[in-house]
């Protein structure tokens, strides 16, 4: 099993390790650039895309600013449909709730569709340790579960794996003849998982959106596994983050347009399910009981910060992952936890604390590509700067970095000292070749040359040579 | 029917991997037979609403052993296990769509109008019949019209855009991951609209 660590002290070591993982990096780069190209094509079809982004931003802002009100209304409407809906304050409470439901209904086998919040709360190991058979049914997640790894991407959990690796994995774990044909591999998974669907007593799904005025949830997918998780087992459990609300079903076209085009570059994914309570008795093709577990697990902490609460607008499309040059280069694993890319670098320190994840906001070039692609206009690069500041205030960062930047600040804020330093550095570099090497910089980049003339000198000369 | 709307739907549905056809009511059965033969459909399941709305009479053109019709639900309900066993042997389902959305190439199905729902996910092929009045230009229009049928939304609804698919292995597109790998929409161009 791959060791997953979020500790800031291991961050650089992890990055170096993944920079050396050639095939992993190739697969990540190919997948992210492909997704970006698909997104560009899909977005170009919508001339008023920017207006849609702005509209979605305003809706999410209203929802997050009044989250308690929307949560109460959602719970009320869900309960009216016969759904048992609860709020879990912590990951432990959410897991315990799922276990209690499973025990109450005598559940043995659980089928599950892709859900980041269940990764966040560690549901799979929790249930496995207690003797339940829990099976991931999204193909990417199934591959990851067999390989005992963690998802590397929100939308494509196994996009770092080659078809040959998957072929060997299926051969070893499922006992099927080796093949690297994606169609045959998908067919093998379909057959193995169909049996699990038919045997399962409980289906667990996430929710892309919770609709406040109807109490229904929306699940978006391409494979159809979520739909089977919802309808084949007797019990359906929806686990969702408490920020996933949209006010009304009439807002859904807007959010479907933004999410599908941003995530996979599709006009709409193959299946969009808008679903609610248990079916009345003459219709047996659905669950007998439906439960909603709405997870806080630190979200109210984000809500209290006037800047960071904007991260709760996120609709989990992963466009910021694909656009981020850091993610494109090192993929998701160095981030060390469930949420990766720019949005992960913003929110993970709030979930895990500065000691464990204080280094993540520094995994960015601050180029702003993430902000440009975000369908709900979260100012991600600004939030990254804000988080860097907070992490440093809360004790993250090396002592020598702090000393260095404090010294640099003293130099750079005083023109005379700054010019003098540059002059000395320039002379040393030209005549003695010093410094030749800087740790953390030189192995992958050339040192910039200090120009013999600084800007002020150039300006003076330029002005004096200009015709009057 | 607005030909542009159908043309837009056709193009988008096809790009999503679906197979759209349009025909007249008199040729509907011929077209169905062609689709079924092309997909090698041996065992068929007809939803009762598809038969009544589009006057299909499968007993007139299919051997009795090759098709069944979804029974009307009784107060006692269906036998869940038997229904599941039956669906696992079906190759193709003939059902109906409630809206066709041109902007995205999607078919919208209101579940309460279609007793049972496993037939939409379990068999490898599905044919959705539709009439021209069900074609709408965009998602907002579809949701606006959906809101007018709020009493039918208790069981929810689904939007189907082409077949079940995955690109989880090296971004290579594979159809039919968990749901149907063949999804057809058959528009009956001269089907009457409600009340006229």
XYZ file of C-alpha atoms in Angstrom:
664
model
C 0.000 0.000 0.000
C 1.292 3.448 -0.888
C 2.160 5.466 2.131
C 0.110 8.619 2.186
C 1.323 11.427 4.354
C 0.329 15.026 4.516
C 3.015 16.164 6.914
C 4.587 19.400 5.754
C 8.067 18.142 6.601
C 7.715 15.368 4.043
C 6.254 17.568 1.318
C 9.482 18.361 -0.547
C 10.602 14.739 -0.313
C 7.280 13.618 -1.787
C 7.498 16.149 -4.589
C 11.036 15.028 -5.453
C 9.898 11.398 -5.481
C 7.003 12.094 -7.866
C 9.154 14.310 -10.085
C 11.234 11.188 -10.693
C 8.174 9.002 -11.442
C 8.323 9.280 -15.240
C 5.319 7.233 -16.305
C 3.147 8.606 -13.498
C 3.971 12.144 -14.622
C 3.390 11.346 -18.288
C -0.056 9.914 -17.507
C -0.998 12.871 -15.327
C 0.150 15.386 -17.905
C -1.665 13.626 -20.749
C -4.895 13.371 -18.744
C -4.924 16.957 -17.481
C -4.102 18.542 -20.836
C -6.716 16.344 -22.522
C -9.323 17.432 -19.941
C -8.394 21.081 -20.420
C -8.764 20.838 -24.194
C -12.177 19.168 -23.810
C -13.235 21.869 -21.383
C -12.111 24.649 -23.735
C -14.188 23.187 -26.563
C -17.290 22.824 -24.394
C -16.983 26.306 -22.889
C -16.543 27.910 -26.324
C -20.102 26.799 -27.201
C -21.523 29.075 -24.512
C -21.060 32.720 -25.492
C -22.329 33.981 -22.126
C -20.079 31.664 -20.087
C -18.691 34.533 -17.995
C -22.185 35.698 -17.099
C -23.076 32.146 -16.025
C -19.973 32.010 -13.801
C -20.929 35.279 -12.184
C -24.514 34.133 -11.649
C -23.335 30.884 -10.037
C -20.906 32.806 -7.836
C -23.717 35.029 -6.574
C -26.005 32.051 -5.886
C -23.314 30.149 -3.998
C -22.405 33.272 -2.051
C -26.000 33.674 -0.918
C -26.206 29.992 0.041
C -22.965 29.992 2.012
C -23.768 33.309 3.719
C -27.067 31.816 4.900
C -25.994 28.209 5.218
C -27.805 27.479 8.447
C -31.119 28.643 6.960
C -30.655 26.576 3.779
C -29.567 23.524 5.751
C -32.678 23.668 7.952
C -34.983 24.012 4.945
C -33.256 21.182 3.102
C -33.604 18.898 6.132
C -37.272 19.846 6.485
C -38.090 19.086 2.835
C -36.116 15.846 2.883
C -37.923 14.629 6.018
C -41.277 15.445 4.415
C -40.434 12.841 1.778
C -39.810 10.144 4.364
C -36.035 10.488 4.328
C -34.093 10.211 7.573
C -31.747 13.199 7.386
C -29.090 13.995 9.983
C -26.117 16.324 10.307
C -22.809 14.782 11.412
C -20.468 17.271 13.058
C -17.347 15.152 12.671
C -15.961 12.380 10.477
C -16.267 9.966 13.394
C -19.935 10.853 13.862
C -20.655 10.365 10.145
C -18.948 6.959 10.093
C -20.758 5.871 13.247
C -24.059 6.912 11.686
C -23.427 4.773 8.590
C -22.438 1.822 10.773
C -25.595 2.204 12.873
C -27.785 2.226 9.743
C -25.987 -0.838 8.381
C -26.406 -2.766 11.646
C -30.057 -1.734 11.978
C -30.835 -3.232 8.554
C -28.597 -6.296 8.811
C -26.345 -5.130 5.983
C -23.403 -7.275 4.833
C -22.384 -5.910 1.449
C -22.222 -2.226 0.604
C -21.790 -0.839 -2.912
C -20.548 2.670 -3.210
C -20.169 5.267 -5.936
C -17.428 7.880 -6.103
C -17.691 10.394 -3.286
C -14.898 12.621 -2.053
C -16.584 13.273 1.259
C -16.493 9.543 2.065
C -12.751 9.598 1.287
C -12.477 12.611 3.573
C -14.127 10.839 6.499
C -12.310 7.547 5.855
C -15.519 5.547 5.479
C -14.105 2.533 3.618
C -11.427 1.534 6.161
C -13.883 2.268 8.977
C -16.503 -0.139 7.608
C -13.942 -2.733 6.509
C -12.452 -2.852 9.998
C -15.928 -3.612 11.313
C -16.466 -6.541 8.997
C -18.518 -5.026 6.193
C -17.772 -5.788 2.552
C -17.608 -2.357 0.921
C -17.027 -2.178 -2.817
C -16.204 0.860 -4.941
C -18.171 0.657 -8.189
C -16.849 3.556 -10.267
C -14.240 1.970 -12.535
C -11.457 4.364 -11.495
C -12.265 3.938 -7.805
C -12.525 0.149 -8.231
C -9.006 0.125 -9.702
C -7.755 2.275 -6.837
C -9.429 0.035 -4.263
C -7.864 -3.098 -5.775
C -4.451 -1.384 -5.839
C -4.924 -0.179 -2.234
C -4.146 3.374 -3.224
C -5.876 6.713 -2.950
C -7.521 8.658 -5.801
C -5.052 10.870 -7.617
C -7.708 13.183 -9.080
C -11.246 14.226 -8.210
C -12.762 13.199 -11.533
C -10.274 10.566 -12.722
C -9.141 8.687 -9.609
C -6.873 6.289 -11.550
C -5.712 8.527 -14.362
C -2.074 7.988 -13.360
C -2.302 4.271 -14.127
C -1.478 2.829 -17.526
C -3.679 0.172 -19.090
C -0.823 -2.329 -18.726
C -0.679 -1.691 -14.969
C -4.471 -2.103 -14.766
C -4.260 -5.306 -16.822
C -1.738 -6.787 -14.395
C -3.776 -5.608 -11.418
C -6.968 -7.297 -12.675
C -5.012 -10.443 -13.504
C -3.557 -10.618 -9.989
C -6.608 -9.503 -8.016
C -9.515 -10.892 -10.046
C -7.787 -13.892 -11.617
C -8.781 -12.872 -15.149
C -6.462 -13.439 -18.146
C -4.096 -10.509 -18.718
C -5.237 -7.927 -21.238
C -4.422 -4.267 -21.731
C -7.428 -3.558 -23.938
C -9.505 -0.865 -22.154
C -12.778 -2.283 -23.553
C -12.032 -5.764 -22.226
C -10.810 -4.380 -18.904
C -14.028 -2.396 -18.524
C -16.024 -5.526 -19.358
C -14.173 -7.518 -16.682
C -14.944 -4.835 -14.111
C -18.592 -4.656 -15.203
C -19.020 -8.399 -14.723
C -17.310 -8.430 -11.314
C -19.266 -5.427 -10.098
C -22.654 -6.547 -11.446
C -22.483 -9.469 -8.995
C -21.770 -7.063 -6.151
C -24.662 -4.800 -7.116
C -27.072 -7.711 -7.072
C -25.816 -8.930 -3.692
C -25.647 -5.546 -1.972
C -27.970 -4.559 0.841
C -26.884 -0.947 0.984
C -25.846 1.613 -1.628
C -23.854 4.705 -0.707
C -23.580 7.701 -2.987
C -22.420 11.250 -2.621
C -24.395 14.180 -3.986
C -23.261 16.868 -6.377
C -26.039 19.138 -5.218
C -28.704 19.185 -2.540
C -31.757 21.131 -3.695
C -33.063 23.182 -0.806
C -36.644 23.774 -1.954
C -37.347 20.107 -2.760
C -35.054 18.140 -0.432
C -33.868 16.120 -3.435
C -30.264 15.396 -4.326
C -28.541 15.448 -7.702
C -25.960 12.870 -8.728
C -23.963 13.319 -11.899
C -22.069 10.448 -13.489
C -21.123 8.716 -16.729
C -20.977 5.038 -15.871
C -24.411 4.382 -14.344
C -22.937 2.843 -11.205
C -24.335 5.560 -8.936
C -27.784 4.958 -10.385
C -27.449 1.241 -9.592
C -26.190 2.053 -6.071
C -29.310 4.166 -5.557
C -31.881 1.742 -6.881
C -30.774 -1.891 -6.523
C -30.045 -2.202 -2.765
C -32.790 -1.933 -0.156
C -31.083 0.959 1.605
C -29.718 4.125 0.005
C -27.427 6.369 2.027
C -26.422 9.765 0.666
C -23.362 11.313 2.278
C -22.742 14.922 1.348
C -20.755 17.913 2.509
C -22.913 20.615 4.086
C -21.872 23.170 1.455
C -23.440 21.350 -1.502
C -26.762 23.197 -1.578
C -28.393 25.142 -4.364
C -31.619 26.970 -3.558
C -33.973 25.631 -6.194
C -34.423 23.124 -8.989
C -34.610 26.052 -11.412
C -30.944 26.744 -10.582
C -30.007 23.281 -11.740
C -29.610 24.015 -15.495
C -27.034 26.677 -14.614
C -25.015 24.431 -12.322
C -25.280 21.401 -14.611
C -23.968 23.480 -17.498
C -21.043 24.799 -15.465
C -20.152 21.536 -13.744
C -20.298 19.113 -16.662
C -18.469 21.372 -19.097
C -15.785 22.254 -16.533
C -15.250 18.729 -15.242
C -15.250 16.542 -18.334
C -15.913 18.903 -21.226
C -19.291 17.246 -21.866
C -22.486 19.135 -22.547
C -24.004 16.860 -19.934
C -22.728 13.649 -18.404
C -24.415 10.401 -19.445
C -26.627 10.358 -16.346
C -27.999 13.124 -14.191
C -30.216 11.690 -11.465
C -32.476 13.890 -9.391
C -33.703 11.675 -6.629
C -35.424 11.817 -3.299
C -37.261 9.578 -0.883
C -38.175 5.897 -0.860
C -40.590 4.721 -3.518
C -44.213 3.956 -2.633
C -44.952 0.233 -2.338
C -46.281 -0.671 -5.824
C -42.929 0.415 -7.250
C -40.333 -1.944 -5.859
C -37.477 -0.723 -8.064
C -35.868 1.578 -5.614
C -34.753 1.700 -2.022
C -37.087 0.959 0.859
C -35.265 3.428 3.103
C -33.283 6.545 2.240
C -30.883 8.316 4.588
C -29.059 11.615 4.167
C -25.937 12.237 6.231
C -24.797 15.839 5.908
C -21.200 16.242 6.983
C -19.732 19.313 8.670
C -16.279 18.022 9.675
C -14.617 21.437 9.780
C -16.711 23.273 7.201
C -18.151 25.631 9.806
C -14.548 26.588 10.614
C -14.105 27.665 6.998
C -17.445 29.443 7.176
C -16.245 31.681 9.995
C -13.406 33.121 7.904
C -14.651 35.860 5.541
C -12.059 34.891 2.913
C -11.871 31.136 3.219
C -15.631 30.645 3.179
C -15.419 31.290 -0.559
C -13.760 27.880 -0.846
C -17.139 26.423 0.141
C -18.587 27.614 -3.178
C -16.610 24.791 -4.824
C -18.690 22.364 -6.949
C -15.800 19.828 -7.239
C -15.248 19.951 -10.994
C -11.441 19.672 -10.715
C -10.894 22.211 -13.501
C -8.420 23.955 -11.189
C -6.452 20.696 -10.866
C -6.167 20.394 -14.635
C -5.162 24.030 -15.141
C -2.572 24.157 -12.358
C 1.021 23.833 -13.622
C 2.065 22.326 -10.288
C -0.637 19.652 -10.418
C 0.149 18.970 -14.089
C 3.762 18.349 -13.078
C 3.479 16.335 -9.871
C -0.119 15.053 -9.862
C -2.235 14.568 -6.787
C -0.168 12.321 -4.543
C 2.337 14.853 -3.168
C -0.606 16.789 -1.685
C -1.030 13.769 0.546
C -4.759 13.930 1.154
C -8.178 13.728 -0.464
C -8.418 17.242 -1.871
C -5.580 18.219 -4.148
C -4.720 20.902 -6.666
C -5.343 24.555 -5.833
C -8.636 24.001 -3.982
C -7.016 21.224 -1.940
C -4.082 23.489 -1.105
C -6.552 26.059 0.218
C -8.856 23.850 2.272
C -6.673 20.975 3.483
C -4.824 23.075 6.096
C -8.226 23.897 7.602
C -9.090 20.211 7.910
C -5.689 18.938 9.060
C -4.050 21.968 10.662
C -0.845 23.881 9.817
C 1.546 21.275 11.207
C 0.187 18.589 8.903
C -0.710 20.627 5.835
C 0.763 24.116 6.274
C 3.076 23.599 3.300
C 0.289 22.987 0.766
C -0.603 26.637 -0.004
C 2.989 26.995 -1.225
C 2.381 24.361 -3.931
C 1.415 27.011 -6.459
C 3.031 29.360 -8.918
C 0.245 31.878 -8.208
C -0.257 32.215 -11.948
C -4.030 32.489 -11.470
C -4.952 29.793 -14.025
C -7.069 28.127 -11.327
C -9.073 31.303 -10.761
C -9.586 31.752 -14.495
C -11.135 28.303 -14.958
C -13.153 28.072 -11.737
C -16.821 27.860 -12.822
C -18.039 29.575 -9.643
C -15.319 32.228 -9.667
C -13.522 31.320 -6.453
C -10.468 33.616 -6.328
C -8.222 30.619 -5.709
C -4.829 32.242 -6.202
C -5.775 35.019 -3.798
C -6.935 32.447 -1.254
C -3.597 30.671 -1.646
C -1.725 33.869 -0.794
C -4.071 34.420 2.139
C -3.484 30.872 3.383
C 0.295 31.256 3.039
C 0.101 34.292 5.282
C -2.052 32.455 7.816
C 0.145 29.379 7.814
C 3.258 31.479 8.466
C 1.467 33.278 11.274
C 0.512 29.933 12.757
C 4.084 28.685 12.805
C 4.393 26.887 9.488
C 7.569 27.335 7.391
C 11.280 26.795 8.103
C 13.113 29.172 10.508
C 15.794 29.940 7.949
C 13.160 30.922 5.361
C 11.680 33.400 7.818
C 15.148 34.807 8.590
C 16.001 35.016 4.901
C 12.809 36.829 3.930
C 13.054 39.174 6.888
C 16.598 40.051 5.719
C 15.369 40.329 2.115
C 12.585 42.671 3.220
C 15.141 44.933 4.895
C 17.229 45.053 1.720
C 14.435 45.389 -0.780
C 12.587 48.130 1.079
C 15.616 50.412 1.037
C 16.704 51.507 -2.450
C 20.262 52.374 -1.535
C 20.928 49.047 0.217
C 19.217 47.149 -2.567
C 21.246 48.786 -5.325
C 24.449 48.235 -3.426
C 23.628 44.547 -2.874
C 22.860 44.025 -6.546
C 26.066 45.776 -7.503
C 28.107 43.483 -5.219
C 26.256 40.371 -6.387
C 26.721 41.353 -10.036
C 30.435 41.894 -9.565
C 30.860 38.594 -7.725
C 28.891 36.754 -10.398
C 30.793 38.287 -13.323
C 34.294 38.012 -11.932
C 34.247 35.111 -9.509
C 31.219 33.129 -10.751
C 29.734 33.285 -7.254
C 27.173 32.087 -6.299
C 27.364 29.038 -8.550
C 24.799 26.993 -6.770
C 21.713 27.576 -4.615
C 20.018 24.699 -2.803
C 16.489 24.043 -4.065
C 17.046 26.222 -7.124
C 20.078 25.128 -9.097
C 19.246 21.435 -9.700
C 16.337 22.319 -11.972
C 16.876 25.949 -12.983
C 19.653 28.274 -14.135
C 20.554 31.103 -11.818
C 19.462 34.406 -13.330
C 22.287 36.759 -14.229
C 22.409 40.071 -12.419
C 22.483 42.760 -15.094
C 25.524 45.067 -14.882
C 23.197 48.035 -14.904
C 20.261 48.367 -12.528
C 16.945 49.944 -13.468
C 17.686 53.350 -11.974
C 20.988 53.587 -13.848
C 19.281 52.526 -17.060
C 16.485 55.067 -16.526
C 18.911 57.891 -15.879
C 20.862 57.134 -19.036
C 17.720 56.588 -21.083
C 16.286 59.938 -19.984
C 19.492 61.846 -20.658
C 19.769 60.342 -24.157
C 16.170 61.227 -25.090
C 15.822 64.261 -27.408
C 14.352 67.208 -25.569
C -41.809 20.124 -35.201
C -38.936 22.561 -35.633
C -36.469 20.768 -37.933
C -33.552 22.784 -36.501
C -34.321 21.602 -33.011
C -34.340 17.958 -34.068
C -31.152 18.515 -36.082
C -29.428 20.025 -33.045
C -30.643 17.236 -30.782
C -29.594 14.602 -33.310
C -26.069 16.006 -33.607
C -25.511 16.390 -29.864
C -27.017 13.017 -28.980
C -24.865 11.348 -31.607
C -21.739 13.101 -30.313
C -22.546 11.676 -26.887
C -22.578 8.169 -28.386
C -26.358 7.840 -28.809
C -28.137 6.789 -31.987
C -30.987 9.094 -33.062
C -33.570 8.219 -35.717
C -36.701 9.934 -36.964
C -39.571 8.309 -38.790
C -43.311 8.496 -39.354
C -45.913 6.591 -37.334
C -46.617 4.262 -40.255
C -42.948 3.324 -40.567
C -42.206 3.163 -36.829
C -42.461 -0.610 -36.619
C -40.175 -1.085 -39.652
C -37.631 1.231 -38.070
C -37.848 -0.576 -34.737
C -37.312 -3.886 -36.458
C -34.232 -2.520 -38.225
C -32.792 -1.151 -34.960
C -33.509 -4.360 -33.052
C -31.988 -6.538 -35.774
C -28.915 -4.271 -35.986
C -28.379 -4.529 -32.237
C -28.961 -8.280 -32.294
C -31.811 -7.925 -29.802
C -33.280 -11.359 -29.084
C -35.271 -10.678 -25.916
C -37.241 -7.450 -25.727
C -39.171 -5.705 -23.022
C -41.809 -3.141 -23.919
C -42.971 -0.608 -21.448
C -46.768 -0.497 -21.579
C -46.794 3.270 -22.189
C -44.636 2.888 -25.311
C -47.128 0.451 -26.781
C -50.205 2.532 -26.010
C -48.805 5.979 -26.890
C -47.346 4.876 -30.204
C -49.716 1.990 -31.110
C -46.885 -0.518 -31.539
C -48.741 -3.868 -31.133
C -45.596 -6.020 -30.825
C -47.689 -9.195 -30.929
C -48.338 -8.408 -34.590
C -44.693 -8.379 -35.620
C -42.703 -10.272 -32.999
C -42.815 -13.933 -31.996
C -44.512 -14.310 -28.626
C -41.455 -15.843 -26.999
C -39.200 -12.911 -27.826
C -40.873 -10.096 -25.940
C -42.677 -9.190 -22.755
C -44.527 -6.128 -21.569
C -44.001 -4.382 -18.253
C -47.093 -5.238 -16.239
C -49.180 -2.477 -14.727
C -48.371 -2.195 -11.012
C -50.942 -3.723 -8.702
C -51.603 -2.611 -5.102
C -49.623 -5.669 -4.024
C -46.741 -4.588 -6.224
C -44.295 -6.603 -8.287
C -42.169 -9.468 -7.190
C -38.838 -7.686 -6.923
C -36.738 -10.799 -7.392
C -38.629 -12.096 -10.421
C -38.609 -8.710 -12.087
C -34.841 -8.483 -11.581
C -34.266 -11.973 -12.980
C -36.367 -11.086 -16.024
C -34.520 -7.833 -16.655
C -31.154 -9.573 -16.554
C -32.182 -11.695 -19.534
C -33.497 -8.792 -21.625
C -31.367 -7.456 -24.505
C -33.373 -4.376 -25.348
C -36.032 -2.236 -23.735
C -38.516 -0.101 -25.618
C -39.625 2.823 -23.477
C -40.505 6.500 -23.865
C -38.808 9.816 -23.144
C -40.658 12.749 -21.604
C -38.462 15.474 -23.071
C -35.671 15.660 -25.613
C -33.271 18.534 -24.952
C -31.570 19.836 -28.099
C -28.897 21.925 -26.325
C -27.327 18.889 -24.671
C -28.650 15.943 -26.681
C -30.373 14.510 -23.621
C -33.560 12.567 -22.975
C -35.399 13.372 -19.763
C -37.422 10.628 -18.082
C -39.854 11.371 -15.249
C -39.721 8.190 -13.197
C -43.276 8.296 -11.894
C -44.591 8.084 -15.466
C -42.667 4.844 -16.026
C -43.457 2.139 -13.487
C -40.203 0.626 -12.384
C -36.864 2.006 -13.422
C -34.360 -0.838 -13.498
C -35.175 -1.366 -17.173
C -33.415 1.937 -17.872
C -30.105 0.695 -16.416
C -29.793 -3.072 -16.534
C -30.279 -4.280 -20.142
C -27.524 -3.574 -22.705
C -29.795 -1.658 -25.088
C -32.625 0.833 -24.787
C -34.864 2.525 -27.333
C -36.657 5.681 -26.222
C -39.620 6.776 -28.305
C -40.597 10.430 -28.417
C -42.991 12.803 -30.137
C -42.096 16.203 -31.618
C -43.911 18.169 -28.895
C -41.409 16.722 -26.420
C -38.465 18.420 -28.111
C -37.235 21.513 -26.242
C -34.377 23.824 -27.033
C -32.492 24.020 -23.748
C -32.091 22.821 -20.175
C -33.861 25.895 -18.713
C -36.883 25.289 -20.974
C -36.995 21.628 -19.968
C -36.841 22.513 -16.273
C -39.496 25.178 -16.740
C -41.822 22.607 -18.306
C -40.860 20.092 -15.650
C -41.926 22.523 -12.929
C -45.421 22.506 -14.450
C -45.623 18.774 -13.682
C -44.445 19.044 -10.073
C -47.036 16.504 -8.858
C -45.249 13.841 -10.924
C -41.781 14.504 -9.585
C -42.044 12.702 -6.262
C -39.856 9.845 -7.469
C -37.442 12.130 -9.229
C -36.253 12.153 -12.822
C -33.177 11.382 -14.858
C -31.429 12.904 -17.814
C -29.833 10.396 -20.167
C -27.219 11.664 -22.584
C -26.023 8.759 -24.677
C -24.900 5.383 -23.373
C -23.191 4.559 -20.106
C -19.500 5.261 -20.595
C -16.113 5.508 -18.957
C -12.763 7.037 -19.822
C -11.052 5.940 -16.627
C -8.394 3.911 -18.421
C -5.937 6.217 -20.173
C -8.824 8.484 -21.189
C -9.958 5.887 -23.761
C -13.700 6.005 -24.200
C -15.492 2.705 -23.556
C -19.261 2.437 -23.916
C -21.523 0.382 -21.658
C -19.650 0.470 -18.385
C -22.527 -0.312 -16.017
C -25.624 0.748 -17.927
C -26.770 0.300 -21.552
C -24.075 0.536 -24.211
C -26.617 1.169 -26.975
C -29.085 3.997 -26.517
C -31.466 4.894 -29.338
C -33.950 7.728 -29.601
C -36.686 7.247 -32.148
C -38.676 10.366 -32.931
C -42.108 9.707 -34.414
C -42.402 12.835 -36.519
C -46.167 12.813 -36.971
C -47.114 11.668 -33.477
C -49.951 13.885 -32.238
C -49.346 16.337 -29.424
C -51.618 16.153 -26.367
C -55.039 17.635 -27.022
C -54.468 17.914 -30.696
